PDB file of C-alpha atoms and ligand atoms in Angstrom:
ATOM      1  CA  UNK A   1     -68.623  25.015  31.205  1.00  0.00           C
ATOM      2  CA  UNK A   2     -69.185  22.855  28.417  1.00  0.00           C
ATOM      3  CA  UNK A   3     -69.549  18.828  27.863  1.00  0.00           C
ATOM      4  CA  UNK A   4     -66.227  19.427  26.051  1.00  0.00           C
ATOM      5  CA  UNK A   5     -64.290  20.944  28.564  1.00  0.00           C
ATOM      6  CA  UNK A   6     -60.831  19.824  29.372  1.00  0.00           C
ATOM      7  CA  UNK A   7     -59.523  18.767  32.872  1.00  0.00           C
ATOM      8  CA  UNK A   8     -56.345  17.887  33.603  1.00  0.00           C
ATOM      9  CA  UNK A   9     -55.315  17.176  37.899  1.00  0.00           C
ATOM     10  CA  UNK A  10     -51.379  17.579  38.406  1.00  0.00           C
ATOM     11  CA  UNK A  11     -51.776  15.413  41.743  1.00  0.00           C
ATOM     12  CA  UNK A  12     -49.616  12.681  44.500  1.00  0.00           C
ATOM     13  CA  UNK A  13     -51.950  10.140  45.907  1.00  0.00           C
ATOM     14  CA  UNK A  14     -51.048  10.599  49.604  1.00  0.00           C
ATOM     15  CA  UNK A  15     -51.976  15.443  49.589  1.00  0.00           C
ATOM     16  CA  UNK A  16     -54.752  15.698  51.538  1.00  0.00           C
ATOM     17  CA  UNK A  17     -54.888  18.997  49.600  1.00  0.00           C
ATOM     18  CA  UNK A  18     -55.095  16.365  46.038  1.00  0.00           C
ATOM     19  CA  UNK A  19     -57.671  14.535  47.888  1.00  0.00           C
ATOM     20  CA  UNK A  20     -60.151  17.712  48.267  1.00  0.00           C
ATOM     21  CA  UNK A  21     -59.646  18.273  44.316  1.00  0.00           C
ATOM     22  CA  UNK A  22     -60.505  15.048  43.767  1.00  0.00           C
ATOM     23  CA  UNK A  23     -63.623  15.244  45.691  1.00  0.00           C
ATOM     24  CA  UNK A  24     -65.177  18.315  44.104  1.00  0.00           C
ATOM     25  CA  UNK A  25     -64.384  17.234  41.438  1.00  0.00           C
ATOM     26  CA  UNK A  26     -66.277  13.268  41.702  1.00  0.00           C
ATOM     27  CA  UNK A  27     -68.929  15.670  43.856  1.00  0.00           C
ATOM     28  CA  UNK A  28     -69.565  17.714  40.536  1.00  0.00           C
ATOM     29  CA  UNK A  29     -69.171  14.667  38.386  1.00  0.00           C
ATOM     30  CA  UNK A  30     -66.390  15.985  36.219  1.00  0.00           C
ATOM     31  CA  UNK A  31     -64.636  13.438  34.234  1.00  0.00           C
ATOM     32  CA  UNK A  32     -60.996  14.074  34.078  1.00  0.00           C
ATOM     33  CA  UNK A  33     -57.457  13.092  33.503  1.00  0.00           C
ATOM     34  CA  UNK A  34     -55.003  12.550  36.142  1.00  0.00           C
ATOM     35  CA  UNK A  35     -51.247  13.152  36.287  1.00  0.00           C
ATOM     36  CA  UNK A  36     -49.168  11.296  39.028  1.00  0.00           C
ATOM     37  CA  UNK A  37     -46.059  13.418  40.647  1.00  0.00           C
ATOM     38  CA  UNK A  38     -42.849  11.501  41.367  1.00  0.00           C
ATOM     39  CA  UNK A  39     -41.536  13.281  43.982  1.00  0.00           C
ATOM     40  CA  UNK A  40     -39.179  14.411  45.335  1.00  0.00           C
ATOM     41  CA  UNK A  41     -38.536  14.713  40.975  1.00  0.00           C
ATOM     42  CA  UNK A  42     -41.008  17.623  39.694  1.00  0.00           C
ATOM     43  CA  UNK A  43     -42.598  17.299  36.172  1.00  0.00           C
ATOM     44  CA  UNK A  44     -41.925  19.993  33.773  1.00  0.00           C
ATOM     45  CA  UNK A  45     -45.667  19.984  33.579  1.00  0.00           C
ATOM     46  CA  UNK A  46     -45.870  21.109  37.013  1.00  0.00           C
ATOM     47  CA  UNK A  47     -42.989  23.725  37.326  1.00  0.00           C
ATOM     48  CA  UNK A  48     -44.419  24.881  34.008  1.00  0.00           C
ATOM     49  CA  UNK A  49     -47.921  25.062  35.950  1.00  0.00           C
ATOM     50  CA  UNK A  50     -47.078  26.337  39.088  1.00  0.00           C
ATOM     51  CA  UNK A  51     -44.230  28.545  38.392  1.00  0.00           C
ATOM     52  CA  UNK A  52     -44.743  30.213  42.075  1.00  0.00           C
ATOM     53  CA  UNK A  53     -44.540  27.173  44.686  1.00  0.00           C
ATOM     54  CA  UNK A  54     -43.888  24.004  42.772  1.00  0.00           C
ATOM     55  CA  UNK A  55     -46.777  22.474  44.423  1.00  0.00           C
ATOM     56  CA  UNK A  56     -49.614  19.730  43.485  1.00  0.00           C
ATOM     57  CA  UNK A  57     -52.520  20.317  43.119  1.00  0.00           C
ATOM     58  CA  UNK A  58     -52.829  22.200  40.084  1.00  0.00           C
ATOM     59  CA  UNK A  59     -56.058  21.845  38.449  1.00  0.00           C
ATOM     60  CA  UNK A  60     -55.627  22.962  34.415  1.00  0.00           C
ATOM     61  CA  UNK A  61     -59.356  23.618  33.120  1.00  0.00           C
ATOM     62  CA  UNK A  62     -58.776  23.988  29.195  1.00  0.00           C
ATOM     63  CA  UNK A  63     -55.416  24.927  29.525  1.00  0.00           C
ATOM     64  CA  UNK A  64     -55.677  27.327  32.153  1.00  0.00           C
ATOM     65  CA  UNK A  65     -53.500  26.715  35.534  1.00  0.00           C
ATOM     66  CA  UNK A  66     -55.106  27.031  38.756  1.00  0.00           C
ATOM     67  CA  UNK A  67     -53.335  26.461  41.612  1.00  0.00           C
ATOM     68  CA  UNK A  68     -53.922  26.019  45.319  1.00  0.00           C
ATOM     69  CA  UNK A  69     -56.636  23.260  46.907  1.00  0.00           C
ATOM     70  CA  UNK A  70     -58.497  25.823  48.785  1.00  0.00           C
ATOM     71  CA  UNK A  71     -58.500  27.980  45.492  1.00  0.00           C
ATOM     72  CA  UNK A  72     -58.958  25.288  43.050  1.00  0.00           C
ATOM     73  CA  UNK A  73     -62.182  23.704  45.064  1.00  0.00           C
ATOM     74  CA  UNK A  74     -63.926  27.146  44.978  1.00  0.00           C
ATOM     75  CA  UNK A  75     -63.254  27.429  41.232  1.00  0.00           C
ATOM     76  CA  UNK A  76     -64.727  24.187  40.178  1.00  0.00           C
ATOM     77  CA  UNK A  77     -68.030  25.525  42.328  1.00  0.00           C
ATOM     78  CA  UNK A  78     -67.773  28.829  40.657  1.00  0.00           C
ATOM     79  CA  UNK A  79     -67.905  27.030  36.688  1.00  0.00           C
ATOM     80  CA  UNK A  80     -69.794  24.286  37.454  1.00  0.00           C
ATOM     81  CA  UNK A  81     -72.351  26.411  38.225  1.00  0.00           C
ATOM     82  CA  UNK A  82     -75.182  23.074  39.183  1.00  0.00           C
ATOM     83  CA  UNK A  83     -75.420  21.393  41.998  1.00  0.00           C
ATOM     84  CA  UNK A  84     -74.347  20.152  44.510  1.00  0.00           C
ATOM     85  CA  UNK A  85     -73.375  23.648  45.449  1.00  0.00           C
ATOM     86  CA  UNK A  86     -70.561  23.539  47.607  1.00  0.00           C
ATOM     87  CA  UNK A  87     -69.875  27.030  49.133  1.00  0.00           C
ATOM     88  CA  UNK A  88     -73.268  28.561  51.102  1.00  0.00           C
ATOM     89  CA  UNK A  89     -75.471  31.229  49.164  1.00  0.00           C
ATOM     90  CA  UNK A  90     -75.694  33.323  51.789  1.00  0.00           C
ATOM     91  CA  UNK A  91     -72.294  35.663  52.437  1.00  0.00           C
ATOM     92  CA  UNK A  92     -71.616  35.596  55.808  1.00  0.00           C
ATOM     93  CA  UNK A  93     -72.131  31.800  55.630  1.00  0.00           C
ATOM     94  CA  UNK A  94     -69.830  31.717  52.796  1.00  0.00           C
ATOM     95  CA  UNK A  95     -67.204  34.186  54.849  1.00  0.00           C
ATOM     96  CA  UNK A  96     -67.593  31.591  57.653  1.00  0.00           C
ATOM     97  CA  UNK A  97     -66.790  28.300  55.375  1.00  0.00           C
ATOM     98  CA  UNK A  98     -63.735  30.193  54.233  1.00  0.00           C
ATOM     99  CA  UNK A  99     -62.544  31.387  57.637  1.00  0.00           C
ATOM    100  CA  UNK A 100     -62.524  27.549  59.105  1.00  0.00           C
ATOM    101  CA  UNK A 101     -60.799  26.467  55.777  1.00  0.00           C
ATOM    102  CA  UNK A 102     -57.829  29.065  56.358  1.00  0.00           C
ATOM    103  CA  UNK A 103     -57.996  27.702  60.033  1.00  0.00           C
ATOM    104  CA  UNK A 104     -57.742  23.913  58.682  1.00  0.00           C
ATOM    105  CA  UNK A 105     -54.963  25.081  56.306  1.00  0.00           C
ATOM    106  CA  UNK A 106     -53.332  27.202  59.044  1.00  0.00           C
ATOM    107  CA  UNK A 107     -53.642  25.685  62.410  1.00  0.00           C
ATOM    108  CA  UNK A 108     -54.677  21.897  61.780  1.00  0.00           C
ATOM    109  CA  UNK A 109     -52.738  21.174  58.965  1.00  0.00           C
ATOM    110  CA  UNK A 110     -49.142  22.742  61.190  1.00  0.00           C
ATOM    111  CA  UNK A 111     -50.428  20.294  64.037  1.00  0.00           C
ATOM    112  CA  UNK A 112     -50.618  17.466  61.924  1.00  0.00           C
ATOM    113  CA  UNK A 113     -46.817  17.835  60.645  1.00  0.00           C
ATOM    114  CA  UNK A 114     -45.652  18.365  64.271  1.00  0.00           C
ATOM    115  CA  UNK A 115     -47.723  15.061  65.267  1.00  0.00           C
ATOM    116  CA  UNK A 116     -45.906  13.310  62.178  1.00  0.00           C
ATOM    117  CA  UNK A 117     -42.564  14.530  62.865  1.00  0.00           C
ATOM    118  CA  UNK A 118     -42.254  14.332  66.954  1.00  0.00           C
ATOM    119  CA  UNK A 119     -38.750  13.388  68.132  1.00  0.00           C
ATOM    120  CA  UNK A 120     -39.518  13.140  72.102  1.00  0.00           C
ATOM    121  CA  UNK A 121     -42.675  12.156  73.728  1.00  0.00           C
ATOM    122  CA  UNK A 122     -43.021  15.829  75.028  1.00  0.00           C
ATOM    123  CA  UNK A 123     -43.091  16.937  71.385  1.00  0.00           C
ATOM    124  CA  UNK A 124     -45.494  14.108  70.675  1.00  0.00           C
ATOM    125  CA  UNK A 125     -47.902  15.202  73.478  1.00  0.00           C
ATOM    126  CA  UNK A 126     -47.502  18.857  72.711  1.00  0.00           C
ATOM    127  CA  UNK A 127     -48.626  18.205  69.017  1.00  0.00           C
ATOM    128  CA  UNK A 128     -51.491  15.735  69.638  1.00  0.00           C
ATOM    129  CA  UNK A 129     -52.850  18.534  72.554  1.00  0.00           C
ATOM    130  CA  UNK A 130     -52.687  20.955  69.816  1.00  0.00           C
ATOM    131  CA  UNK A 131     -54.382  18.773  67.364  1.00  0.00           C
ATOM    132  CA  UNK A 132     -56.861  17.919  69.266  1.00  0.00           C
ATOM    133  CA  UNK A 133     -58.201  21.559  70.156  1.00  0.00           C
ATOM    134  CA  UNK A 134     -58.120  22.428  66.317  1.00  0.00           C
ATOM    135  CA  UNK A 135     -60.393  19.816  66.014  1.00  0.00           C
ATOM    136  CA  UNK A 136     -62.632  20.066  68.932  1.00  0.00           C
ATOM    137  CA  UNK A 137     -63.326  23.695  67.681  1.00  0.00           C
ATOM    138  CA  UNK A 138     -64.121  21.996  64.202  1.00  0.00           C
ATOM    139  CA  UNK A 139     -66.264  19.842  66.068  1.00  0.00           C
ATOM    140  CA  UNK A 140     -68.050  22.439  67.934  1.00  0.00           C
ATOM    141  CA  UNK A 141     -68.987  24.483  64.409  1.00  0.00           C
ATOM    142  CA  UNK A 142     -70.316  21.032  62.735  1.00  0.00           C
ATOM    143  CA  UNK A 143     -73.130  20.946  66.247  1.00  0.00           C
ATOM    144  CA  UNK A 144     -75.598  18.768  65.234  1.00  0.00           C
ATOM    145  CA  UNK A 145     -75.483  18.991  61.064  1.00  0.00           C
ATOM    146  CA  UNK A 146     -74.974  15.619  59.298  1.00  0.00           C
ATOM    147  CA  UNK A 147     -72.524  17.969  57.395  1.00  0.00           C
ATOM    148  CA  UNK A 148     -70.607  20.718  57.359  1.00  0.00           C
ATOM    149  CA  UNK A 149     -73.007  21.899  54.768  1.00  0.00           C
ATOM    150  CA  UNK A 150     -76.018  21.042  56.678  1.00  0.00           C
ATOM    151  CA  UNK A 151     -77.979  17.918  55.144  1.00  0.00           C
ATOM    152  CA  UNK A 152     -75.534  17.990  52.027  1.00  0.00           C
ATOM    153  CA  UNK A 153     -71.724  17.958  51.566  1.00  0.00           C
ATOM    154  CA  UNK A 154     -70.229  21.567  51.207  1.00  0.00           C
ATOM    155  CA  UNK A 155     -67.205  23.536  51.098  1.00  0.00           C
ATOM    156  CA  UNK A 156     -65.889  22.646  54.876  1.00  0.00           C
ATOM    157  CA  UNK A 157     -66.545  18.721  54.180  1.00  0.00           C
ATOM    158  CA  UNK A 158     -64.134  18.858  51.016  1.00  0.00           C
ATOM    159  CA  UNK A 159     -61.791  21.166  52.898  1.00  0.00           C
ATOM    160  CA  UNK A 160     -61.580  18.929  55.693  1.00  0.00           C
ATOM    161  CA  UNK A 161     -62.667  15.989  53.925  1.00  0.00           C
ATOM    162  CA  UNK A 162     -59.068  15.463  52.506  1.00  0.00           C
ATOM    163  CA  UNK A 163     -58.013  14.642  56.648  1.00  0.00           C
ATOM    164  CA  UNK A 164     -59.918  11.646  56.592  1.00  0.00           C
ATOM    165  CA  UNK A 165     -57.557   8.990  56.087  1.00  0.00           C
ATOM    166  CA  UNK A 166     -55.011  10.754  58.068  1.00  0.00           C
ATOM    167  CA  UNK A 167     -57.174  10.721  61.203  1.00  0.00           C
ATOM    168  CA  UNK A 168     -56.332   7.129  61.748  1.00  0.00           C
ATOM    169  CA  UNK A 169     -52.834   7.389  61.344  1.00  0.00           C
ATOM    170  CA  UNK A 170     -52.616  10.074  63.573  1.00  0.00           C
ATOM    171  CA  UNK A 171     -54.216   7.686  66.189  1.00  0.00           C
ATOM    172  CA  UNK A 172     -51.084   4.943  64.453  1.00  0.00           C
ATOM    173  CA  UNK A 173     -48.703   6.940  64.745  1.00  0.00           C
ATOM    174  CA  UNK A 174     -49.401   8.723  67.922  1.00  0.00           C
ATOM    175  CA  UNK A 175     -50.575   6.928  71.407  1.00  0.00           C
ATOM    176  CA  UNK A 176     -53.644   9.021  71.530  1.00  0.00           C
ATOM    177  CA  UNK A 177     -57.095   8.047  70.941  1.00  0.00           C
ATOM    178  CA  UNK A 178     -59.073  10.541  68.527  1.00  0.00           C
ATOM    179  CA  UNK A 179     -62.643   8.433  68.255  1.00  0.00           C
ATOM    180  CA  UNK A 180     -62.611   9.023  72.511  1.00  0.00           C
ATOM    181  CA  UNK A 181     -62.031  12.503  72.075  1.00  0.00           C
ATOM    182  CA  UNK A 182     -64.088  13.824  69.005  1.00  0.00           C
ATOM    183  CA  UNK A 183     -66.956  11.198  68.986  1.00  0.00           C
ATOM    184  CA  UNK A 184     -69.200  13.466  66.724  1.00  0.00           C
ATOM    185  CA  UNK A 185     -66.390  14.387  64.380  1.00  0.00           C
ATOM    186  CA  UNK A 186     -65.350  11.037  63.444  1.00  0.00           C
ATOM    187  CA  UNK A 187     -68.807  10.368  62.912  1.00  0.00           C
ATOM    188  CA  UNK A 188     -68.753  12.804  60.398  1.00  0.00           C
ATOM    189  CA  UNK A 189     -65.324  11.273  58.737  1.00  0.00           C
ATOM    190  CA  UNK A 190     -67.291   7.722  58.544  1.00  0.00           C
ATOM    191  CA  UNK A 191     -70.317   9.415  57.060  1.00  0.00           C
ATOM    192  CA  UNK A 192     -67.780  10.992  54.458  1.00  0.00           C
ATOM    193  CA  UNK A 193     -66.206   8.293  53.990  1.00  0.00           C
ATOM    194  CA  UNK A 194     -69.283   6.078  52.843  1.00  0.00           C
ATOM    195  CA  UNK A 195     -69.828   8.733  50.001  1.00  0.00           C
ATOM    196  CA  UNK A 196     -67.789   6.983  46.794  1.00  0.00           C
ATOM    197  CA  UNK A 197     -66.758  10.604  46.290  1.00  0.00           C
ATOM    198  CA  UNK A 198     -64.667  10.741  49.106  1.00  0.00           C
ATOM    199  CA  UNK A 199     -63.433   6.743  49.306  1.00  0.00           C
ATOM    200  CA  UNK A 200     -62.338   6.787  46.057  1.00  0.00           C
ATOM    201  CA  UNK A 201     -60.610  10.421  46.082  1.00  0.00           C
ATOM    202  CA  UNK A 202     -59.267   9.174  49.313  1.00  0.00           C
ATOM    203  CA  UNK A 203     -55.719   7.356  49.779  1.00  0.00           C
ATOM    204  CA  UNK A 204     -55.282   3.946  50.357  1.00  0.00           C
ATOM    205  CA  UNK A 205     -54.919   3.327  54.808  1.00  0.00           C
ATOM    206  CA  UNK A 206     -52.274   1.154  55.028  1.00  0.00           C
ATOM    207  CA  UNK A 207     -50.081   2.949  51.525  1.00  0.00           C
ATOM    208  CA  UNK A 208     -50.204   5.938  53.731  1.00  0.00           C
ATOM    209  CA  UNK A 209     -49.282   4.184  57.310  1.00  0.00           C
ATOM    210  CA  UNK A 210     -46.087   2.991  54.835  1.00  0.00           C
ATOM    211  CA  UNK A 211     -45.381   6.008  53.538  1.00  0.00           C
ATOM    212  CA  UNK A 212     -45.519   8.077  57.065  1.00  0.00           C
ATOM    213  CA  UNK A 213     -43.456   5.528  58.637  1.00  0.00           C
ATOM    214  CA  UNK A 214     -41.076   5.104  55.789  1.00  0.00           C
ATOM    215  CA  UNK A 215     -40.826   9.169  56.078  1.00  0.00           C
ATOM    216  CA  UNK A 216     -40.013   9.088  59.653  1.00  0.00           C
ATOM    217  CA  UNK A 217     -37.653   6.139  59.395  1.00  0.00           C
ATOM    218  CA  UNK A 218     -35.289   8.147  56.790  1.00  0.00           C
ATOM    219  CA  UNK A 219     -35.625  10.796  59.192  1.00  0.00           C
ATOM    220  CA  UNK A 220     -34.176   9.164  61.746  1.00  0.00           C
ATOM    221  CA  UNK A 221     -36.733   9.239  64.086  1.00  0.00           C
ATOM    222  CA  UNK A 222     -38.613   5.936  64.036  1.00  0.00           C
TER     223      UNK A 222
HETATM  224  C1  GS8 B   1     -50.486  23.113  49.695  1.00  0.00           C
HETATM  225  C2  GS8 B   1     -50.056  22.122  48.626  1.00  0.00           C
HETATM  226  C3  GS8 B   1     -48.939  21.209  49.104  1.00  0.00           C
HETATM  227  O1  GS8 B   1     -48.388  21.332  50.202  1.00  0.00           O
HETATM  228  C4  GS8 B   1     -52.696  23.785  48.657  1.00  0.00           C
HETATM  229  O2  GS8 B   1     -52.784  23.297  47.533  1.00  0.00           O
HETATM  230  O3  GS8 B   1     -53.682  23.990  49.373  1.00  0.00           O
HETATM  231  N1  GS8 B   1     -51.467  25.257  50.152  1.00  0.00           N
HETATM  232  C5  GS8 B   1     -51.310  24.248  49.129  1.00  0.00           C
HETATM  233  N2  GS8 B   1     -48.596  20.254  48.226  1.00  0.00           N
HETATM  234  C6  GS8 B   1     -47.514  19.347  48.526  1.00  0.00           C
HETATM  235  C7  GS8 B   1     -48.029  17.909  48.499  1.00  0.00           C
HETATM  236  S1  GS8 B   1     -49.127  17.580  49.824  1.00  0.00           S
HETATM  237  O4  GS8 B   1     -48.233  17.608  51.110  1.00  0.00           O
HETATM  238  C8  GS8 B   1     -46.433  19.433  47.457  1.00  0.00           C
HETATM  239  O5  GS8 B   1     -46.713  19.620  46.302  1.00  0.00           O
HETATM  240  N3  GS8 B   1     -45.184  19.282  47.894  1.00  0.00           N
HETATM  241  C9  GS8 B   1     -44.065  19.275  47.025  1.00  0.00           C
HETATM  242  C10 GS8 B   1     -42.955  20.137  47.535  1.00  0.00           C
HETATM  243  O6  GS8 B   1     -43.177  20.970  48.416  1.00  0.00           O
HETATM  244  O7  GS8 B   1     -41.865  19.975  47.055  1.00  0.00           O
END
């Protein structure tokens, strides 16, 4: 990488997948230029960018695509080779930080649409159970680290760093009571979230209380 190095972020201000691009990216202190979606309307730029899903984010490093958060985050370690180093050193570290991000992306990211989009109460209940032991196992592999990444931010923290803001509309939107149940993980969100590189990668709260109950209104179920 050089000081003349071109980065362009295809983004939309509520992804929590944007959000982790925009972290390792203010983490690595990489200046860059963003472009704002309009969805549901796609850009040329970005079916032109991501010809396979259509998707933000898409990260284009001197005119080359790259596409997927998880994918995209590992990248910007891999060239900006300084640190803070995100992903561990050590391999089976590195195979663990990767494992919990395909969980996050897998498991925790389908309970968090089912918690969005409940119809009854049972469906409500069912989601927020399921949430809740995604992230009580997250909990369990932080233990006692300030971080993810031990006494500095790493891969995990960006992966799940881009949750933040949506653990308190969970709690908004839902009748249950995350800071009861994952004490040590929300203490990890606040401690994120007094980093500028997560509150200002982060969405605006109350934007994206609007925007989830705006969604669920045209959905008919709110
Ligand atoms: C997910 C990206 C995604 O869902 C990643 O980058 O990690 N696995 C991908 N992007 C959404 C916005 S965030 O909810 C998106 O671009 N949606 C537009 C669409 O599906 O039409």
């Amino acid at each position: 990488m050089s000081g003349g190095d071109e980065w362009i972020l295809i983004d939309f201000w509520s992804s929590m997948f944007g959000s982790r691009v925009r972290i390792a990216l203010a983490e690595k202190g990489i200046v860059y230029e963003r472009r704002e979606e309009d969805f549901p309307k796609k850009s040329r730029l970005l079916l032109e960018m991501n010809p396979t899903y259509h998707k933000i984010p898409v990260l284009i490093h001197n005119g080359n695509p790259i596409c997927e958060s998880w994918n995209i985050v590992q990248y910007i370690d891999e060239v900006c080779c300084f640190a803070p180093f995100l992903l561990p050193c050590d391999p089976y570290e590195r195979a663990q930080a990767r494992f919990w991000a395909h969980f996050i992306d897998h498991k925790l990211h389908t309970a968090s649409i089912k918690t969005m989009s409940y119809k009854t109460k049972e469906e409500l209940g069912a989601a927020e159970k399921e949430m809740v032991e995604h992230l009580k196992l997250l909990q369990d592999e932080l233990g006692e680290k300030a971080y993810f990444g031990g006494e500095e931010v790493g891969y995990l923290d960006v992966i799940l760093g881009g949750f933040c803001t949506w653990f308190s509309i969970y709690q908004d939107v839902g009748s249950f009571s995350i800071l009861d149940e994952l004490p040590k993980l929300m203490a990890w969100a606040h401690r994120c979230i007094e980093r500028w590189t997560f509150s200002e990668s982060l969405p605006d709260p109350d934007r994206l209380r609007n925007l989830v109950h705006n969604f669920r209104r045209r959905k008919g179920i709110e």
